[in-house]
Coordinates of C-alpha atoms in Angstrom, one line a residue:
M1 CA 0.0 -0.2 -0.1
S2 CA 1.4 3.3 -1.1
L3 CA 1.8 6.2 1.4
G4 CA 1.6 9.8 1.0
I5 CA 2.9 11.3 -2.1
H6 CA 5.7 8.5 -2.8
G7 CA 5.5 7.3 -6.2
N8 CA 3.2 9.8 -7.5
S9 CA 4.3 11.4 -10.6
S10 CA 2.5 14.6 -10.0
Y11 CA 4.8 15.3 -7.1
S12 CA 7.9 13.6 -8.4
N13 CA 7.7 16.0 -11.3
F14 CA 6.8 19.2 -9.3
E15 CA 9.0 22.3 -9.9
V16 CA 8.9 24.9 -7.2
S17 CA 9.1 28.5 -7.9
F18 CA 11.6 30.1 -5.7
L19 CA 9.4 33.4 -5.9
S20 CA 6.5 31.9 -4.3
V21 CA 5.2 32.9 -0.9
P22 CA 6.2 29.7 0.9
V23 CA 9.7 29.9 -0.3
L24 CA 10.0 33.5 0.6
L25 CA 8.6 32.9 4.1
L26 CA 11.6 30.7 4.6
F27 CA 13.9 34.0 4.8
V28 CA 11.6 35.7 7.4
P29 CA 13.6 34.2 10.4
A30 CA 16.5 35.9 9.0
L31 CA 15.1 39.2 10.4
Y32 CA 15.6 37.9 14.2
I33 CA 17.2 34.7 14.6
P34 CA 20.7 36.0 13.8
I35 CA 20.3 38.6 16.7
T36 CA 18.9 35.9 18.9
I37 CA 21.8 33.6 18.4
R38 CA 24.2 36.5 19.2
I39 CA 22.4 37.2 22.5
V40 CA 22.3 33.6 23.6
Y41 CA 25.9 33.4 22.5
R42 CA 26.6 36.5 25.0
I43 CA 24.5 34.7 27.7
F44 CA 26.5 31.6 27.3
M45 CA 29.8 33.5 27.6
N46 CA 28.5 35.3 30.8
L47 CA 27.7 31.7 32.1
K48 CA 31.4 30.6 31.3
T49 CA 32.8 33.6 33.2
S50 CA 30.3 32.9 36.3
I51 CA 31.7 29.4 36.4
R52 CA 35.3 30.4 36.5
E53 CA 34.5 33.0 39.2
K54 CA 32.5 30.3 41.0
N55 CA 29.4 32.6 41.3
A56 CA 26.7 31.3 43.7
N57 CA 23.9 31.3 41.1
V58 CA 25.5 29.2 38.3
P59 CA 22.8 26.5 38.5
L60 CA 20.0 28.9 37.8
F61 CA 22.1 30.6 34.9
S62 CA 22.9 27.1 33.6
A63 CA 19.2 25.9 33.4
I64 CA 18.3 29.3 31.7
T65 CA 21.1 29.0 29.3
L66 CA 20.2 25.5 28.5
S67 CA 16.6 26.5 27.8
H68 CA 17.8 29.2 25.4
I69 CA 20.1 26.7 23.5
M70 CA 17.4 24.1 23.2
C71 CA 14.8 26.6 21.9
L72 CA 17.6 27.5 19.1
L73 CA 18.1 23.9 18.3
F74 CA 14.4 23.4 18.1
F75 CA 14.1 26.2 15.7
I76 CA 16.7 24.6 13.3
A77 CA 15.1 21.2 13.6
D78 CA 11.7 22.4 13.2
F79 CA 12.9 24.6 10.3
L80 CA 14.1 21.2 8.4
Y81 CA 11.0 19.2 9.8
L82 CA 8.2 21.8 8.7
R83 CA 9.2 25.0 7.1
L84 CA 11.6 23.4 4.3
P85 CA 8.8 20.7 3.5
L86 CA 5.9 23.0 3.4
S87 CA 7.9 25.3 0.7
G88 CA 8.0 22.6 -1.7
L89 CA 11.6 22.5 -2.0
L90 CA 11.9 18.9 -0.9
T91 CA 8.6 17.8 -2.7
S92 CA 10.1 16.2 -5.7
W93 CA 12.9 14.5 -3.9
C94 CA 10.7 13.2 -1.5
A95 CA 8.4 11.6 -3.7
R96 CA 11.0 9.7 -5.5
L97 CA 11.9 8.0 -2.1
Q98 CA 10.2 5.2 -0.5
P99 CA 8.8 5.3 3.1
S100 CA 11.6 4.3 5.3
G101 CA 13.1 4.6 9.0
Y102 CA 15.6 7.3 7.4
L103 CA 12.7 9.9 7.4
L104 CA 12.0 9.2 11.0
I105 CA 15.1 10.4 12.1
L106 CA 14.4 14.3 11.8
I107 CA 11.0 13.6 13.1
I108 CA 12.3 11.8 16.4
I109 CA 14.8 14.8 16.7
V110 CA 12.1 17.4 16.6
Y111 CA 9.8 15.8 19.1
H112 CA 12.7 14.8 21.4
I113 CA 13.8 18.5 21.7
N114 CA 10.1 19.7 21.9
Y115 CA 9.8 17.4 25.1
I116 CA 12.7 18.9 26.6
V117 CA 11.8 22.6 25.8
V118 CA 8.5 22.1 27.8
I119 CA 10.2 20.7 30.9
L120 CA 12.9 23.4 31.2
P121 CA 10.7 26.3 32.4
F122 CA 9.7 23.8 35.4
L123 CA 13.2 23.3 36.4
V124 CA 14.2 26.9 36.2
A125 CA 11.2 27.7 38.6
V126 CA 12.2 25.0 41.1
I127 CA 15.8 26.3 41.1
R128 CA 14.6 29.8 41.8
L129 CA 12.3 28.7 44.7
M130 CA 15.2 27.0 46.3
L131 CA 16.9 30.3 46.3
I132 CA 14.3 31.5 48.7
L133 CA 13.4 28.5 50.7
S134 CA 17.2 27.6 51.4
P135 CA 19.1 30.9 51.4
Q136 CA 22.2 29.5 52.9
T137 CA 22.6 26.3 51.0
H138 CA 21.0 26.9 47.8
H139 CA 24.0 26.5 45.7
K140 CA 24.6 23.1 47.3
I141 CA 21.0 22.0 46.9
N142 CA 20.6 23.5 43.3
S143 CA 23.9 21.9 42.0
K144 CA 22.5 18.5 43.0
I145 CA 19.2 19.4 41.5
L146 CA 20.8 20.2 38.2
K147 CA 23.1 17.2 38.3
C148 CA 20.1 14.9 38.6
A149 CA 17.8 16.7 36.4
F150 CA 20.0 17.2 33.3
P151 CA 20.3 13.6 32.4
L152 CA 16.5 12.9 33.1
I153 CA 15.5 15.6 31.1
L154 CA 17.7 14.8 28.2
L155 CA 16.6 11.1 28.3
S156 CA 13.0 11.1 29.4
P157 CA 11.7 12.0 26.1
F158 CA 12.6 8.4 24.8
F159 CA 9.6 7.0 26.9
F160 CA 7.4 9.0 24.5
T161 CA 9.2 8.5 21.2
Y162 CA 10.5 4.9 21.4
G163 CA 7.4 3.7 19.6
M164 CA 8.6 5.5 16.5
F165 CA 11.8 3.5 16.1
S166 CA 10.0 0.5 14.7
T167 CA 8.0 2.7 12.3
V168 CA 8.4 4.3 8.7
G169 CA 8.2 8.0 7.9
Y170 CA 6.7 9.2 4.7
C171 CA 6.0 12.6 3.0
E172 CA 2.2 13.8 2.5
Y173 CA 0.3 16.5 1.1
P174 CA -1.4 18.1 4.1
G175 CA -4.3 20.0 2.3
W176 CA -5.8 23.3 2.8
P177 CA -4.3 25.9 3.3
V178 CA -1.1 24.8 2.0
E179 CA -0.6 25.1 -1.7
F180 CA -0.2 22.0 -4.1
G181 CA 3.6 21.0 -3.8
G182 CA 3.8 21.6 -0.1
V183 CA 4.2 18.5 2.0
I184 CA 4.9 17.5 5.5
F185 CA 6.5 14.4 7.2
R186 CA 4.4 12.0 8.9
V187 CA 4.7 8.7 11.0
K188 CA 3.0 5.4 10.2
Y189 CA 2.4 4.2 13.5
N190 CA 2.1 0.3 14.2
G191 CA 0.4 0.3 17.6
V192 CA 3.7 0.3 19.6
G193 CA 4.3 3.2 22.0
I194 CA 2.5 6.4 22.3
Q195 CA 1.5 8.5 19.6
N196 CA 3.2 11.8 19.9
K197 CA 0.1 14.0 19.6
Y198 CA -1.3 12.4 22.7
G199 CA 2.2 12.4 24.5
L200 CA 3.0 15.9 23.5
L201 CA -0.3 17.1 24.7
F202 CA -0.1 15.3 28.1
N203 CA 3.6 16.7 28.6
T204 CA 2.7 20.3 27.7
V205 CA -0.5 20.5 29.9
F206 CA 1.4 18.8 32.9
W207 CA 4.5 20.8 32.9
L208 CA 2.7 24.1 32.1
L209 CA 0.3 23.5 35.1
A210 CA 3.5 22.5 37.2
S211 CA 5.6 25.4 36.1
L212 CA 2.6 28.1 36.6
A213 CA 2.1 26.6 40.2
I214 CA 5.7 26.8 41.1
N215 CA 5.9 30.6 39.7
T216 CA 2.9 31.6 41.3
L217 CA 4.3 30.2 44.7
L218 CA 7.6 31.9 43.9
I219 CA 6.0 35.5 43.2
L220 CA 4.1 35.2 46.4
K221 CA 7.3 34.3 48.3
L222 CA 9.1 37.2 46.8
V223 CA 6.2 39.5 47.7
I224 CA 6.2 38.4 51.4
L225 CA 10.1 38.7 51.4
K226 CA 10.0 42.1 50.1
S227 CA 7.5 43.3 52.8
I228 CA 9.8 42.3 55.5
V229 CA 13.1 43.4 54.1
I230 CA 14.3 46.8 54.8
P231 CA 14.3 48.8 51.5
H232 CA 17.6 50.7 51.8
T233 CA 19.3 47.1 52.5
V234 CA 18.4 46.0 48.9
S235 CA 20.6 47.5 46.0
R236 CA 18.9 48.6 43.0
A237 CA 20.9 45.9 40.9
S238 CA 19.5 43.2 43.1
Q239 CA 15.9 44.5 42.6
R240 CA 16.4 44.7 38.8
A241 CA 17.9 41.1 38.8
Q242 CA 15.1 39.9 40.8
L243 CA 12.5 41.5 38.5
S244 CA 14.3 40.3 35.3
L245 CA 14.5 36.8 36.7
T246 CA 11.0 36.6 37.4
I247 CA 9.8 38.0 34.0
T248 CA 12.2 35.4 32.4
S249 CA 10.9 32.5 34.5
V250 CA 7.3 33.3 33.6
S251 CA 8.0 34.1 29.9
M252 CA 9.6 30.7 29.5
T253 CA 6.1 29.1 30.0
L254 CA 5.2 30.5 26.8
A255 CA 6.7 27.4 25.1
C256 CA 4.2 25.2 27.1
V257 CA 1.3 27.6 26.2
T258 CA 1.9 27.9 22.5
N259 CA 2.5 24.0 22.3
G260 CA -0.6 23.5 24.3
L261 CA -2.9 25.8 22.1
I262 CA -1.6 23.8 19.0
A263 CA -2.0 20.4 20.6
V264 CA -5.6 21.1 22.0
G265 CA -6.5 23.0 18.9
G266 CA -5.7 20.3 16.8
N267 CA -7.6 17.6 18.6
L268 CA -10.8 19.7 19.3
F269 CA -10.8 21.2 15.7
P270 CA -9.3 18.7 13.3
N271 CA -10.4 20.8 10.2
Y272 CA -8.0 23.5 11.1
Y273 CA -5.1 21.3 12.4
V274 CA -3.1 22.0 9.1
L275 CA -3.6 25.9 9.5
L276 CA -2.2 25.5 13.0
I277 CA 0.8 23.6 11.7
V278 CA 1.4 26.3 9.2
L279 CA 1.2 28.9 11.8
R280 CA 3.4 26.8 14.4
P281 CA 6.8 27.8 13.3
F282 CA 6.1 31.6 13.7
I283 CA 4.6 31.1 17.0
N284 CA 7.6 29.0 18.2
D285 CA 9.9 31.8 16.9
L286 CA 8.1 34.3 19.3
D287 CA 9.2 31.6 22.4
T288 CA 12.8 31.2 20.8
C289 CA 13.2 35.0 20.7
L290 CA 11.4 36.7 23.6
T291 CA 12.8 34.9 26.5
P292 CA 16.6 35.4 25.6
W293 CA 15.7 38.9 24.6
I294 CA 14.0 39.8 27.9
F295 CA 16.7 38.1 29.9
Y296 CA 19.5 39.8 28.2
L297 CA 17.9 43.2 28.0
T298 CA 16.6 43.4 31.5
H299 CA 19.3 41.7 33.6
P300 CA 22.0 43.9 35.1
A301 CA 24.8 41.3 34.6
F302 CA 24.6 42.3 30.8
R303 CA 24.9 45.9 31.1
K304 CA 28.2 47.2 29.7
K305 CA 28.9 49.3 32.7
S306 CA 27.8 46.8 35.2
I307 CA 30.1 44.7 37.2
S308 CA 27.3 43.0 38.9
P309 CA 27.3 39.3 39.3
I310 CA 24.2 37.3 38.3
V311 CA 22.6 37.6 41.6
P312 CA 24.2 40.9 43.0
N313 CA 23.2 40.5 46.4
R314 CA 23.0 36.8 48.0
R315 CA 20.9 38.0 50.9
V316 CA 18.2 38.9 48.6
L317 CA 17.3 35.8 46.7
H318 CA 15.9 35.5 43.1

């Protein structure tokens, strides 16, 4: 039984116009991704400096930096997985292939990174909460949390993607509103494992609720702490760092929100699923750029004249 467009001469002979809207849309990220990469690079270099200086807040900075890097990796993977096929540039090539496990590699990578991205906001919120709950020992506790969390976060997606390893990937024309010639990669499930549309929906909703709960508790704790701390004992840089980290932590949950809206919308309104898929890359771009920009532009550690550490005042926790 044939799958998708494979062996269909209408697609194998398809010639894409390089001036078509789908192809031109490929260049839209060039307006904001390069500057985002530059910002993430500067954040990473600041992390290296903090590690060298043995800053007390390295665990938090490491988690935030990892989140930024994973979002950029997800952009690259999703560009190859979604944007490029929808443009029609891969249609003729894909139609000449046979469905195979090789086409699964990119799909698995995209889902794997996506699972990691929705977990990291929770990790950042937990590390920040430890700064308040254990002001004297937070560095030791957060270092242990990070040491245990990193391998678990990187490996846990396999529980949801292992079912794809015994299947095949194929290319298919998704239908409206995609023009003829645009395709997407799909998986032919064989009943083994969890279908990712359900696995991703569960993970997105679970980690979104968990992140919102921790961030709500964190904000309440900060409000209480602020009410009992004498104002002149808190430096202005420390206050700015506190506000910056709070906004950054909350903005990181946008990755879960956008994932959730697309997953829920696709299940509740299947007729509009393809439209959501087409819009998804641009919505994800907002997640990819917004959080590092907010962190970089608001945190005093990145100001040219600032010599403040990541957490300027160890007594006022962020």
